[in-house]
Amino acid sequence: MVVSGESKIGSKTLRAPLMVSLVLIVFAAVVAGGTVLILTAMNNMAFHANSLDTQRAQQTASGALASFEQQIASATSDYSAWDDAAKAVYVDHDRDWMEKNYGVFTGAGTLFDTYFLVTPGGETAMAYKDGVALAMGFSDYFGKSFATLRAGLENDMARGIYQRTGFVETIDGPAVVGIAAVRSSQGSLTVAKDKATFVIFARHLSDAVIKQLAHNYIIDGLRLVPEVPANKPFAALRNSKGDILGALVWDLREPGTRSYRQVLPMVGCGIAVIGLVLLGLLAFGIIIVRRLMADERAARKLSKEDLLSGLINRAGLNDALVEIEARAALSGRDAVLIYLDLDRFKDVNDAYGHTVGDQLIRGVTAGLKHLLPKDAAFARIGGDEFAIALVCDDTEACCAAVEQAVIAFFKEPLIIAGRLASVGASMGIAVSSQGALGSAELLRRADMAMYRAKASRSGRAVFYHPSMDEDREARMTMANDLRQALDHEALTVVYQPVFDAHTRIICGVEALVRWNRNGHGFVAPDIFIPIAEDNGLIGRLGEFVMRQALMDAAKWPRISVAINISPLQLHDVSFVSSTAAIIEECRFPAERVILELTEGFFVRNPDLAKQSMSQLQRNGFRIALDDFGSGFSSVGYLREFGFDRLKIDRSLINALGKTPKAGDLLKATVALASSFDIPVTAEGIETQLQADYVSDCGCDELQGFFFSKPVRAQDISCMLEKTGWTTSAA
Ligand code: C2E
Ligand code: CA
Ligand code: CA
């Protein structure tokens, strides 16, 4: 029944956490991916930097070895291609010179540390190591590869090259060795090739030498190892046969790894910061989402709650009904819905104001809540409408119990803000047998039963009955027929004469509408007037009656014409102007027209009533308060509104002689009216006794079946003629 945007709101807010999570997940994935990328790139950079450095170190180490060999080659050349040496060796055989210039020189160790002099016959003629004479032949001192070196030199000599160098193992370790024929400074042999004497110079890769190399070439931790390492860069030392004598190795600097390690903490910090931010965002997101969800729950609750009473509202009741019917269906019991509409709440609201009205609602809510079964759903579904839904074991007893409790509750007048508020309740009950009816139909039925209860004014609960639907149908067809009757001006107006209490001569008429409904006969105005009101026809009906009445009354001299006005007609803002237009149209003096209004209108809309009334009176109409004594009958209204006449309700006259104090009440009422200078008409007089009594009480005009029933216009004309008044011709 009530369709709200809740489901939309719901799905929107449900999607929100999903969206936030999704965004955060994507963000986290991006950060994680970025981190991996950065670390991989850094790692690659480190690896490349490391291998570049390794390459460079390897080249440097190999270069160091090459230049080390180059040095011995230069030294060998300097000391063998030397005129002085050639003269000392070949001409002077000066051993002393040789010891001084070669042997002792090995002590310095800067160019070579070992020296051998080899005769043309291959004998060791002299040997020195570190400046000390060595008692050892060169073939014992050098390893096997030396032979290869020497053989190579012999080959070279055929091509005029007298010198050769290479790495050779010695008994003191690996060394670079130069072997050369002693010759002239120009490089040519001064003797025959087979007479040539050879010098051998060797320089060992001692710790000091390696340290010097490391220093010169800036290689950290350079050292000689006997074997080639398996998983480290190295520079190999190979003899002339190609055998490995050892290898130079060094400490890896790994600059890439070092910078990687240096940068890593910073990158780690960055990632940690981003991670923290992400965590913060996540926490923030969770808080927001939680708040959203809480807001949504609150909004949903609020949308189903009535703020004034704190009960569930119509939307909440819809949900509750679905649940209650399901519960009833499951247990094979009945779901019951009781509609409850406060009687006279509007009167309290209008009389005392909205604040008191609100307090009344709260008071009624608190009081009823206390009386209802705990598992009953209790809702406020409109201004003064409540609903109670429950599952009943014994439906009849259950409904009776609630009805009794509610009736008992409203029997006591409520004291709200120090004022006595007498309100009642009309109850309509609908039953969904085993919860099978459906909440919409259950609501409709309870509503219909409640309206019936309200109309009956019995003060008892009314159960829904299918005949109510028929009634509704009947009312609808009646409304249609009435509309057609109005279209075809098929309504008529009759007039009930009003008599002067003293002279008992006719002094006025009350126009009363009549409807001879096609195929149904006459329908009482008490029945079709409310239907006209409910179906927006009352304006047209009222205008028709007024126009007809004024047209008829135009023939009658002097007497007043009373016309009944429905409160709904007065709600139409154009009412004042349309009545003025009809007066104008019928050329009827407004002063002779009495508009009869019931007090409900003055109670409900005092401001509008005052405004309309003074406008109508300014236009010349007189205003009578009709049916006084039948309802609220507030003396305050008599004083506040300047009525031109008061009509005492039939029920008061009818009570005369039947109810004790009815006479006193009547007397007091008339006295009250005369204290405000308001003349009083007594209506519904059916007996002589009543006529005399009300005259004695001070009513100046009398109306009732005792004098005349409502009659046709021509009958009024006859009546007037009989009294001797001339009526003008139509
Ligand atoms: P009301 O304004 O109180 O009109 C007087 C009602 O009392 C009339 O009933 C009339 O026939 C009846 N009546 C008069 N004297 C006696 C009596 O001695 N004994 C009894 N038992 N009844 C008497 P009616 O014509 O059936 O009208 C009923 C109500 O319908 C009216 O009550 C009035 O409220 C409404 N009504 C009638 N005609 C119109 C109309 O043209 N416009 C409006 N808005 N309401 C109308
Ligand atoms: Ca009336
Ligand atoms: Ca009346």
Short mmCIF file of C-alpha atoms and ligand atoms in Angstrom, two decimals, residues 510 564 596 626-627 647 649 683, ligand 3:
data_model
loop_
_atom_site.label_atom_id
_atom_site.label_comp_id
_atom_site.label_asym_id
_atom_site.label_seq_id
_atom_site.Cartn_x
_atom_site.Cartn_y
_atom_site.Cartn_z
CA GLU A 510 -37.35 25.59 5.75
CA ASN A 564 -29.60 24.09 5.02
CA GLU A 596 -28.77 26.98 8.63
CA ASP A 626 -29.03 24.30 13.48
CA ASP A 627 -29.51 21.18 15.59
CA LYS A 647 -32.67 26.02 16.27
CA ASP A 649 -32.69 20.02 17.96
CA GLU A 683 -38.13 22.07 15.69
CA CA B 3 -32.55 20.86 12.42
#
